[in-house]
Coordinates of N, CA and C in Angstrom, one line a residue:
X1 N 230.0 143.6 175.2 CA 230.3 142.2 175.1 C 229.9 141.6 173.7
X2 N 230.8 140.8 172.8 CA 230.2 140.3 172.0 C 229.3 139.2 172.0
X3 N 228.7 138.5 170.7 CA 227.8 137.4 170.2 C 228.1 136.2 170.6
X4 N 227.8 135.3 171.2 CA 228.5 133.9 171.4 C 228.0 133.6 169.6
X5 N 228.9 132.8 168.9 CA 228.5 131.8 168.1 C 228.1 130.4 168.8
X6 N 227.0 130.3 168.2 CA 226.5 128.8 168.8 C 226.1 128.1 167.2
X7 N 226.9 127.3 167.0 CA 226.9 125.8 165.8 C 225.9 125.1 166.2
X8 N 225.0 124.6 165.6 CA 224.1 123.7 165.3 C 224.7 122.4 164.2
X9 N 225.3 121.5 164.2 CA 225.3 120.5 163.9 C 224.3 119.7 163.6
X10 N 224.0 119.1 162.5 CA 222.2 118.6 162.4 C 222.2 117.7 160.9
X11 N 221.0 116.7 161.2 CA 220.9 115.6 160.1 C 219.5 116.0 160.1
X12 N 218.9 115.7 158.7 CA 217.2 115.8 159.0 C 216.9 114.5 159.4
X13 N 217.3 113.7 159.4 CA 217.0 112.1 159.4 C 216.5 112.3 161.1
X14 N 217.3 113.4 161.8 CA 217.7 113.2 163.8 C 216.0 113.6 164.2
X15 N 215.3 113.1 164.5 CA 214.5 113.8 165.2 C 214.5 115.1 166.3
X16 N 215.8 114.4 167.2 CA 216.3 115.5 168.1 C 216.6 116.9 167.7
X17 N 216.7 116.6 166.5 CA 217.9 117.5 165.7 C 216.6 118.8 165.4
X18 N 215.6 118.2 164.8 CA 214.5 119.0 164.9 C 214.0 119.6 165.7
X19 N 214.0 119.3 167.1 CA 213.3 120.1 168.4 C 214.6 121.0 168.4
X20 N 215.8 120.7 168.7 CA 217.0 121.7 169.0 C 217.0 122.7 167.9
X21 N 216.4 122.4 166.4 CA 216.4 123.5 165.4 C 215.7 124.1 166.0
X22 N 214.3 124.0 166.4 CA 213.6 125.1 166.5 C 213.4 126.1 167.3
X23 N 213.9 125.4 168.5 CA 214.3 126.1 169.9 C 215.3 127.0 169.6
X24 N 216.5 126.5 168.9 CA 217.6 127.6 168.9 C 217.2 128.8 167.5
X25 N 216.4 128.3 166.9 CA 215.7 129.8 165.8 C 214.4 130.3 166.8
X26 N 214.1 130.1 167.3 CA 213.0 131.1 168.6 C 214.3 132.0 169.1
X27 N 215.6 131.0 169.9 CA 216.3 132.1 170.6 C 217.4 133.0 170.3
X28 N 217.6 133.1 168.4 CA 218.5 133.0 167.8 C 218.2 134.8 167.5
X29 N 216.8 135.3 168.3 CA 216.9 136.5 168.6 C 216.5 137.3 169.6
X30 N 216.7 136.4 170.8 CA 216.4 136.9 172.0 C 217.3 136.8 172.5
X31 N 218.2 135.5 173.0 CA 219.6 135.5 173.3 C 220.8 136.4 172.5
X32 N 221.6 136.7 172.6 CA 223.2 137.0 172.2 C 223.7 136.8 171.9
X33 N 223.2 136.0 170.6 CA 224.0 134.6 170.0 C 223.8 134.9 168.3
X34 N 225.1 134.1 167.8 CA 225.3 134.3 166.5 C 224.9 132.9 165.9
X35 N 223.4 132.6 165.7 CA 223.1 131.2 165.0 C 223.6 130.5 163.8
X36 N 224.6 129.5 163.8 CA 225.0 129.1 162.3 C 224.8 127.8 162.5
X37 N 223.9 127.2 161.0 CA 223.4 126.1 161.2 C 224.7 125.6 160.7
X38 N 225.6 123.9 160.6 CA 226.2 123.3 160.3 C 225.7 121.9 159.7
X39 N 225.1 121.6 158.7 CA 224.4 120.5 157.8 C 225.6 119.4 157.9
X40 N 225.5 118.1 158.8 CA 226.3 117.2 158.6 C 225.6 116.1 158.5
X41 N 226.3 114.7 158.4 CA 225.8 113.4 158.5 C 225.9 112.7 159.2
X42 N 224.8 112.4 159.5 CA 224.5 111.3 161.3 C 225.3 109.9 161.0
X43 N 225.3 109.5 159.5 CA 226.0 108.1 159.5 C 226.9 108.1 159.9
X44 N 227.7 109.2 158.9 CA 228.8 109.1 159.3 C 229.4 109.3 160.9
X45 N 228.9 109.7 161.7 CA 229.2 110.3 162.8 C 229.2 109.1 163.6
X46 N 228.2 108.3 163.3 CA 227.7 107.1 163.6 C 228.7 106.2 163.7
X47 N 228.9 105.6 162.5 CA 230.3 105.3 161.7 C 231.6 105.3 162.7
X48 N 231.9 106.5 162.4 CA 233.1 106.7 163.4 C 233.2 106.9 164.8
X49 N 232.0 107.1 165.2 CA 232.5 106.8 166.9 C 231.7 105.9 167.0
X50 N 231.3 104.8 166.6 CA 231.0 103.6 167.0 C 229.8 103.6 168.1
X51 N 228.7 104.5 167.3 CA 227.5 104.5 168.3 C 226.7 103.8 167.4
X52 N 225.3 104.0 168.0 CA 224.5 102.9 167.6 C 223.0 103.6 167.6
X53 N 222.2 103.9 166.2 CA 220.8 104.7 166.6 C 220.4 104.0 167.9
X54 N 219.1 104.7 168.3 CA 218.0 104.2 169.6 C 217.6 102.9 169.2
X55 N 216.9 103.1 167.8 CA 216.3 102.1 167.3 C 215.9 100.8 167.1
X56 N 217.8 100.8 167.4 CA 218.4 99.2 167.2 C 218.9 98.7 168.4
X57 N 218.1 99.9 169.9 CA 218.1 98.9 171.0 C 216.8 99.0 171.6
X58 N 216.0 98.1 171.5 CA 214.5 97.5 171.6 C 213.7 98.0 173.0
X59 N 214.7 98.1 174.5 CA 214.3 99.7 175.3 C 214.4 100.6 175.1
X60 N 215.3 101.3 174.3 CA 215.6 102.5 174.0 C 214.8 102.9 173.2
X61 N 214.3 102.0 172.2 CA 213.2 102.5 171.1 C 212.1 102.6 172.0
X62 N 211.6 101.5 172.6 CA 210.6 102.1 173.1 C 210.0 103.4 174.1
X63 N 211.1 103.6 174.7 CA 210.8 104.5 175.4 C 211.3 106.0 174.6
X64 N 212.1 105.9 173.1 CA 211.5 106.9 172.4 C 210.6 107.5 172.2
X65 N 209.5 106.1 171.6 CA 208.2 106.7 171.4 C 207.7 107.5 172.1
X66 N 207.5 107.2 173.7 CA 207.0 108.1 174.4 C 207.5 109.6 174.9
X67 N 209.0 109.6 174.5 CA 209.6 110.4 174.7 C 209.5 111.5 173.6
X68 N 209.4 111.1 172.4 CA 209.4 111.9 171.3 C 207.8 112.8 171.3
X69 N 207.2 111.9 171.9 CA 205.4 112.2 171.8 C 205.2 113.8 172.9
X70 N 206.0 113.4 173.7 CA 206.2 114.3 175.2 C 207.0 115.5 174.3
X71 N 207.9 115.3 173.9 CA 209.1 116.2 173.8 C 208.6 117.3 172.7
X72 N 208.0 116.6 171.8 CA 206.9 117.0 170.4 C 206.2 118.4 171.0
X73 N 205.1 117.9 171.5 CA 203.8 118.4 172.3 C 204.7 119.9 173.6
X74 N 205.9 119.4 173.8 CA 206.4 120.6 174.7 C 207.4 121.7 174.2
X75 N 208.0 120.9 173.4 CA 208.4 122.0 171.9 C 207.7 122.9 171.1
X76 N 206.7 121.9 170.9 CA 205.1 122.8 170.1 C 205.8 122.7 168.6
X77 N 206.3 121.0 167.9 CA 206.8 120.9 166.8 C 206.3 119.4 166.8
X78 N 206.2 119.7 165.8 CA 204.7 118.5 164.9 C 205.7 117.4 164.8
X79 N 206.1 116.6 165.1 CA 207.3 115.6 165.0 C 206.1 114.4 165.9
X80 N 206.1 113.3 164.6 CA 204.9 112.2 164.7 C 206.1 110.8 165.2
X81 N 206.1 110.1 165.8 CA 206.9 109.0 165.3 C 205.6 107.5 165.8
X82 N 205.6 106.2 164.8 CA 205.0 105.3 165.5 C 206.3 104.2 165.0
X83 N 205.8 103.1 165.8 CA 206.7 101.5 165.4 C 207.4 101.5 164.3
X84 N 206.6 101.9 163.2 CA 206.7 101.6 161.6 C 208.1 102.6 161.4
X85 N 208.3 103.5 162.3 CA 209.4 104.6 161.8 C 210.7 104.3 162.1
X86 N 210.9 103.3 162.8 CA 212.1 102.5 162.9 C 212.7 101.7 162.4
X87 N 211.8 101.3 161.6 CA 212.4 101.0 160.2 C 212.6 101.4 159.1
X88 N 211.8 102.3 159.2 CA 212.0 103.4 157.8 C 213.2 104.3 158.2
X89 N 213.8 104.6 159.4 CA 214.8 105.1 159.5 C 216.0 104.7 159.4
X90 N 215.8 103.3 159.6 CA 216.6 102.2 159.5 C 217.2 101.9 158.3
X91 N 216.3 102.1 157.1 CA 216.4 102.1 155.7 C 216.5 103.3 154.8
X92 N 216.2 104.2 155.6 CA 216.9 105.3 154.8 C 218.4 105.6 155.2
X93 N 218.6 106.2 153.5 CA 219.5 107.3 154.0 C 219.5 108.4 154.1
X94 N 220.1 109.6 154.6 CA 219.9 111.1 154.6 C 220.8 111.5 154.0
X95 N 222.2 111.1 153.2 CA 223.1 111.1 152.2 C 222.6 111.9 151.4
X96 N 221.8 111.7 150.2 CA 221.4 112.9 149.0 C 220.8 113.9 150.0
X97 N 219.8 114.0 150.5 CA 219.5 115.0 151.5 C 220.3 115.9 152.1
X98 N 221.1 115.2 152.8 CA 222.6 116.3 153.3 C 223.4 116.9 152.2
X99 N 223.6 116.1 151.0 CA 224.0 117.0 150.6 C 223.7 118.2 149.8
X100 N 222.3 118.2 149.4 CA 221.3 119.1 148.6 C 221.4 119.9 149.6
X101 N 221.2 120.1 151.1 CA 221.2 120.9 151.9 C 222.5 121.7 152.0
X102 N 223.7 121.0 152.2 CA 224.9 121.6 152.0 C 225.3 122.2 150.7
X103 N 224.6 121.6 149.0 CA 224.5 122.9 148.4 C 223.9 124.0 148.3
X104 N 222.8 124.0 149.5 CA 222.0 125.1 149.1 C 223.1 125.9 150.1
X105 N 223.2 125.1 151.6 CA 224.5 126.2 152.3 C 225.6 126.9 151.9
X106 N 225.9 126.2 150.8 CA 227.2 126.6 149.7 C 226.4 128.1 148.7
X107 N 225.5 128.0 148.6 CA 225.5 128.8 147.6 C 223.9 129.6 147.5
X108 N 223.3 129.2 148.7 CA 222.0 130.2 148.9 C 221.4 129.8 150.1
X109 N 222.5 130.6 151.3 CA 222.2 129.8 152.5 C 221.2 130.6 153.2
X110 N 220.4 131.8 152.1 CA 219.0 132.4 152.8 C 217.9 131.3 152.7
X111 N 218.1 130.1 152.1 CA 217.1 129.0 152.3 C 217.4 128.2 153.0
X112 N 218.7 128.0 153.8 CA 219.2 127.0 154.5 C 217.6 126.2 156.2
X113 N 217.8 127.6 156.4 CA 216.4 127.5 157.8 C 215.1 127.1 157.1
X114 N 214.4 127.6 156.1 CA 213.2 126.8 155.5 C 213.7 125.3 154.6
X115 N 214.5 125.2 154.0 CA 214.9 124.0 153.4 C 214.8 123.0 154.9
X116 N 215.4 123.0 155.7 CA 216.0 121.9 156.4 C 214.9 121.2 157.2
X117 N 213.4 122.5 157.2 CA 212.4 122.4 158.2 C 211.6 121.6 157.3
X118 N 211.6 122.1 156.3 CA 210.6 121.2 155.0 C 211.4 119.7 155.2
X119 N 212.5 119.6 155.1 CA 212.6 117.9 155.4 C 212.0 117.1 156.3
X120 N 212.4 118.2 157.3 CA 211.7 117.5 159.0 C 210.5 117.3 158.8
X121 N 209.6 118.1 157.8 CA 208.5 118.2 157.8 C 207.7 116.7 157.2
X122 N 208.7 116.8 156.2 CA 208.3 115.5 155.5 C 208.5 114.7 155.5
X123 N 209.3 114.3 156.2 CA 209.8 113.2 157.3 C 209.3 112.7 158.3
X124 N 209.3 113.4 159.2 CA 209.0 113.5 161.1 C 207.2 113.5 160.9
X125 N 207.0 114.7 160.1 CA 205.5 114.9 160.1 C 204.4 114.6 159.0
X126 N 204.9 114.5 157.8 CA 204.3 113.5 156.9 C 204.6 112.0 156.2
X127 N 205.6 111.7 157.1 CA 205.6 110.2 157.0 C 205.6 109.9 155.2
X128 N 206.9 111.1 154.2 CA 207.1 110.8 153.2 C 208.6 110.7 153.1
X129 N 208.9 110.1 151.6 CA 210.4 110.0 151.7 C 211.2 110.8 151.5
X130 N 213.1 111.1 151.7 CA 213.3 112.3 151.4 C 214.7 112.0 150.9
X131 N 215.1 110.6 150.2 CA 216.0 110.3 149.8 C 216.0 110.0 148.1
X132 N 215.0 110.2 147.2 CA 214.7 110.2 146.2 C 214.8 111.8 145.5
X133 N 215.6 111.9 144.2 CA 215.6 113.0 143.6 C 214.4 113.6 143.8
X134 N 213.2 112.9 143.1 CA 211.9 113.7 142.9 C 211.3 114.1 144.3
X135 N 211.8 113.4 145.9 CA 211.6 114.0 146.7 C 211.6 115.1 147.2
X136 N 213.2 115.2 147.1 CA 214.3 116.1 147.4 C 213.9 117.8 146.6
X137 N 213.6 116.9 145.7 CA 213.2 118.6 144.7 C 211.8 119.0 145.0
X138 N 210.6 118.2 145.5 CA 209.3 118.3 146.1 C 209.3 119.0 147.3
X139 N 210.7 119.1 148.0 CA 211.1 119.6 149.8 C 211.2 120.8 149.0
X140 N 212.7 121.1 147.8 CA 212.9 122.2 147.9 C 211.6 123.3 147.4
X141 N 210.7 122.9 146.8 CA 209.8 123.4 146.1 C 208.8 124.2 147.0
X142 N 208.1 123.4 148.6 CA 207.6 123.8 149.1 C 208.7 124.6 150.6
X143 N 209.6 124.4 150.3 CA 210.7 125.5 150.7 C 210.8 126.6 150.0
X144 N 210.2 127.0 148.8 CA 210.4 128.1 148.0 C 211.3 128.8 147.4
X145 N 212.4 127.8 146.8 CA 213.2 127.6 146.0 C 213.0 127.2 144.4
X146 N 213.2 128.3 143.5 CA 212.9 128.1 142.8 C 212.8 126.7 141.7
X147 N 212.7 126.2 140.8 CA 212.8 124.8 140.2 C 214.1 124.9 139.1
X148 N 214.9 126.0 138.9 CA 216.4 126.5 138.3 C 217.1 126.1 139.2
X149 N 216.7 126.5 140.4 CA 217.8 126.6 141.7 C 217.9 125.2 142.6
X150 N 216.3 124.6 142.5 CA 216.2 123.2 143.0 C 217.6 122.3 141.8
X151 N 217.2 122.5 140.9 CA 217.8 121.5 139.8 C 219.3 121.7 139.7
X152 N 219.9 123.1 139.6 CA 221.2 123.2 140.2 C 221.9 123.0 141.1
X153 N 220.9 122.4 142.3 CA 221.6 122.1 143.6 C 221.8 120.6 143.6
X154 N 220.7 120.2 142.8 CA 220.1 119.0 142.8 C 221.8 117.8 142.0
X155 N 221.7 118.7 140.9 CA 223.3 118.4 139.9 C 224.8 118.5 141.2
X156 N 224.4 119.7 141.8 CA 225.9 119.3 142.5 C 226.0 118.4 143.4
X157 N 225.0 117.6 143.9 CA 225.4 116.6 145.2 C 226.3 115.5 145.0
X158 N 226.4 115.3 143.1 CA 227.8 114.2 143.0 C 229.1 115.2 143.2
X159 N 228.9 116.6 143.3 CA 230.0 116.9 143.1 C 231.4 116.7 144.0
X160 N 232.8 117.0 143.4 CA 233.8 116.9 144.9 C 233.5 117.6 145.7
X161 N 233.0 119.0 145.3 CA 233.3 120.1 146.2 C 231.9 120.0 147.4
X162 N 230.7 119.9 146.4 CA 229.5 119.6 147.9 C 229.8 118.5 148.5
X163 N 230.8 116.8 148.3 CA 230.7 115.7 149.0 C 231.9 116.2 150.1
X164 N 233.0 116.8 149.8 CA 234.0 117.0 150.6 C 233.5 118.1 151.7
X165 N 233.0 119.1 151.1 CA 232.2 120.2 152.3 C 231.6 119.2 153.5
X166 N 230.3 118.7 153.3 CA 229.5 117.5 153.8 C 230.7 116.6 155.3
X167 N 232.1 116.2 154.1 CA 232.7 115.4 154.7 C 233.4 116.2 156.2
X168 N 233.9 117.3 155.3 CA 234.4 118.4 156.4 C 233.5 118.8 157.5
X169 N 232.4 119.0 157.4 CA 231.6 119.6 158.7 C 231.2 118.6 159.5
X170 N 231.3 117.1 158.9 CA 230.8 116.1 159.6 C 232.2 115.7 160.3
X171 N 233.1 116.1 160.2 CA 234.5 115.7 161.0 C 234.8 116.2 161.8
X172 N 234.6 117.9 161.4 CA 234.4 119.4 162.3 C 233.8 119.0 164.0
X173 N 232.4 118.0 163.6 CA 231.3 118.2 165.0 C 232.2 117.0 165.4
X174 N 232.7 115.8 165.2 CA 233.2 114.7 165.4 C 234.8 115.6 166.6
X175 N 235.1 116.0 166.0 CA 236.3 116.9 166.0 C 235.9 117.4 167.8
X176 N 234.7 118.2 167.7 CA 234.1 118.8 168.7 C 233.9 117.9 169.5
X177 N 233.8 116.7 169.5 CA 233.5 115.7 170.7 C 231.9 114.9 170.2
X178 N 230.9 115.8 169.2 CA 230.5 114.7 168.7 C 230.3 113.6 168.7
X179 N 228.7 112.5 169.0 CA 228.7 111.5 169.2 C 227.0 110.8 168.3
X180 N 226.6 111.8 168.6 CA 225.3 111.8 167.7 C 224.9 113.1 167.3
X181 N 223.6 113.5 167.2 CA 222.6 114.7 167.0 C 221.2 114.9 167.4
X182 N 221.4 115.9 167.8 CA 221.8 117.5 167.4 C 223.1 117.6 168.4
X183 N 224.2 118.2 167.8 CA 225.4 118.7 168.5 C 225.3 120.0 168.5
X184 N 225.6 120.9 169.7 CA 225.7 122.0 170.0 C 226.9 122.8 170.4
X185 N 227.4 123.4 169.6 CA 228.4 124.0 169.8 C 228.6 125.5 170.1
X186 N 229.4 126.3 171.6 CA 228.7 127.4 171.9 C 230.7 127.5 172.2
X187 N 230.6 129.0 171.1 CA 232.1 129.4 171.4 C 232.2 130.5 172.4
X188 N 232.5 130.1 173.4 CA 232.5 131.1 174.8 C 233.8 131.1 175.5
X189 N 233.7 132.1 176.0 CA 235.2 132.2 176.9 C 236.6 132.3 176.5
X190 N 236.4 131.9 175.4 CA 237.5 131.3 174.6 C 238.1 129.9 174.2
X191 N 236.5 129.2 174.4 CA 236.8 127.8 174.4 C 235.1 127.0 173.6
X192 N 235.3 126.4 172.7 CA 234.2 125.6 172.2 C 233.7 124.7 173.4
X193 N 232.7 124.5 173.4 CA 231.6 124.0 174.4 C 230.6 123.4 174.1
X194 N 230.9 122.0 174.4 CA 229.7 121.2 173.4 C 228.7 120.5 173.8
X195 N 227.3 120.3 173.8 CA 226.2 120.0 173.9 C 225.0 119.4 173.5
X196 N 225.0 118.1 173.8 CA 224.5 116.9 172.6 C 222.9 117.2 173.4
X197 N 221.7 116.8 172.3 CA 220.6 116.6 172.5 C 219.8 117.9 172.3
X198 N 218.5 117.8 172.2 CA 217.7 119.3 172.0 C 217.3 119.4 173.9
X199 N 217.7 118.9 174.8 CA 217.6 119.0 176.3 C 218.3 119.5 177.0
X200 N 219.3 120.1 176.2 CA 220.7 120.7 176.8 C 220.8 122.5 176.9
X201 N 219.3 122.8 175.7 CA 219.6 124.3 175.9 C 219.3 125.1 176.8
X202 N 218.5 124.7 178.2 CA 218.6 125.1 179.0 C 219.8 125.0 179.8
X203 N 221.1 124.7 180.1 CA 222.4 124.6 180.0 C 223.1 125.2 179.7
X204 N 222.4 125.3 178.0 CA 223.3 125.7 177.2 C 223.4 127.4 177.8
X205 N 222.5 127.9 177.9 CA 222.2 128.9 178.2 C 222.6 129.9 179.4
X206 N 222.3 128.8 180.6 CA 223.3 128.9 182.2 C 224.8 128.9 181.7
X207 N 225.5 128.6 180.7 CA 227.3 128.4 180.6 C 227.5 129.9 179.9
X208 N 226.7 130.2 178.6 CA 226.5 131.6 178.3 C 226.1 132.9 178.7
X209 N 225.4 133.0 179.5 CA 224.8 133.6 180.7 C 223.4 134.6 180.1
X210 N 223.4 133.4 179.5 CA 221.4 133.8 179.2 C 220.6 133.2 179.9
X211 N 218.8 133.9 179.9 CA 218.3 133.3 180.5 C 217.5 132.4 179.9
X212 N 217.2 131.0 180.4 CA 216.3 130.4 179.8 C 214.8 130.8 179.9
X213 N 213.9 131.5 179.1 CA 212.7 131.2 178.9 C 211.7 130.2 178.7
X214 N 212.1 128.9 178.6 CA 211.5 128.0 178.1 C 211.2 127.5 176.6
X215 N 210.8 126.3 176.0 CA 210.6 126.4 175.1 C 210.1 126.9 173.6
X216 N 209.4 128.0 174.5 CA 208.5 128.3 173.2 C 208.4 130.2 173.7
X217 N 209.7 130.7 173.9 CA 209.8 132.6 174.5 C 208.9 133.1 173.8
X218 N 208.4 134.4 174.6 CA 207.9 135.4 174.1 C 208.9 136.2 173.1
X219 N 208.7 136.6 172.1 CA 209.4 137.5 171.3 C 209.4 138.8 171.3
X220 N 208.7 139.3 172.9 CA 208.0 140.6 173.1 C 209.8 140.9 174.2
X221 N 209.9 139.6 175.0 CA 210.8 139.7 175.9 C 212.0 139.9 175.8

């Protein structure tokens, strides 16, 4: 039998998006799955199906907090959030971000999995910014990318070809049914299969016919 491909659809801005990265690179060699990350944009996704962050509805936020704190601690992924991050999410954009990440996907996608974690990192877990050139190149740096390769990537995010890529994968998950992030996309049976949130891969798993180990598998198993 072959590999399911399972698409990850993902913004660093998502917090979710972060628990479901990590979970699906634990299982991306225990399961029978062909992992490909897909770098798109939460605005936009936002944008066009007329959803609305947590954020900006004042239960919902709250009971983030607690939820993210929980979710954090059971993933075993350093993801901090307090009050203050609701508005800083609110005010950023992940725009230059996505697309520095979609150049490196374009064109040195052996950094695609450390690059994307270093955002989260600096984001979720150091409460720094990630929408500033000098940031952006600070991520790729402790991603281990060289500062040739940072600065070439860095140049293409005006370009057509990295804003149209960007636009295309972000239509792609929309396409898929798409509504927020993390989108999960599991090509089985002969039919895409889609699965919103990092809470779904236990699911995800029962439809492919793997077993769920839990969050954080042995790599022995």
């Amino acid at each position: 039998m072959g590999r399911t491909l399972v698409e990850l659809f993902y913004d660093v801005i998502s917090p979710y998006s972060w628990l479901g990265f990590e979970v699906l690179c634990r299982y991306q060699h225990i399961w029978n799955i062909d992992l490909r990350f897909r770098p798109a944009f939460l605005g936009g996704i936002m944008q066009q199906t007329g959803n609305k962050p947590p954020a900006m509805l004042p239960k919902r936020a709250e009971y983030m907090l607690k939820d993210l704190k929980r979710m954090g601690k059971y993933y075993q992924v350093p993801v901090h959030m307090s009050r203050d991050d609701f508005q800083r999410i609110l005010v950023t954009s992940s725009l230059a971000a996505m697309r520095f990440v979609t150049a490196i996907d374009m064109t040195n996608p052996q950094y695609l999995e450390p690059l994307s974690r270093e955002f989260w990192m600096r984001f979720w877990s150091q409460h720094e910014d990630i929408s500033q050139p000098e940031n952006i190149l600070a991520v790729a740096r402790q991603a281990g990318l060289s500062a040739e390769l940072s600065q070439k990537a860095l140049e293409m995010i005006s370009s057509p070809a990295v804003k149209d890529r960007l636009k295309e994968t972000t239509a792609e998950a929309i396409k898929y049914g798409a509504f927020g992030m993390p989108a999960v996309v599991a090509h089985y049976d002969g039919e895409p299969h889609l699965f919103f949130g990092s809470d779904r891969l236990e699911l995800l798993g029962s439809v492919i016919g793997e077993k769920w180990l839990g969050p954080v598998p042995s790599s022995k198993l």
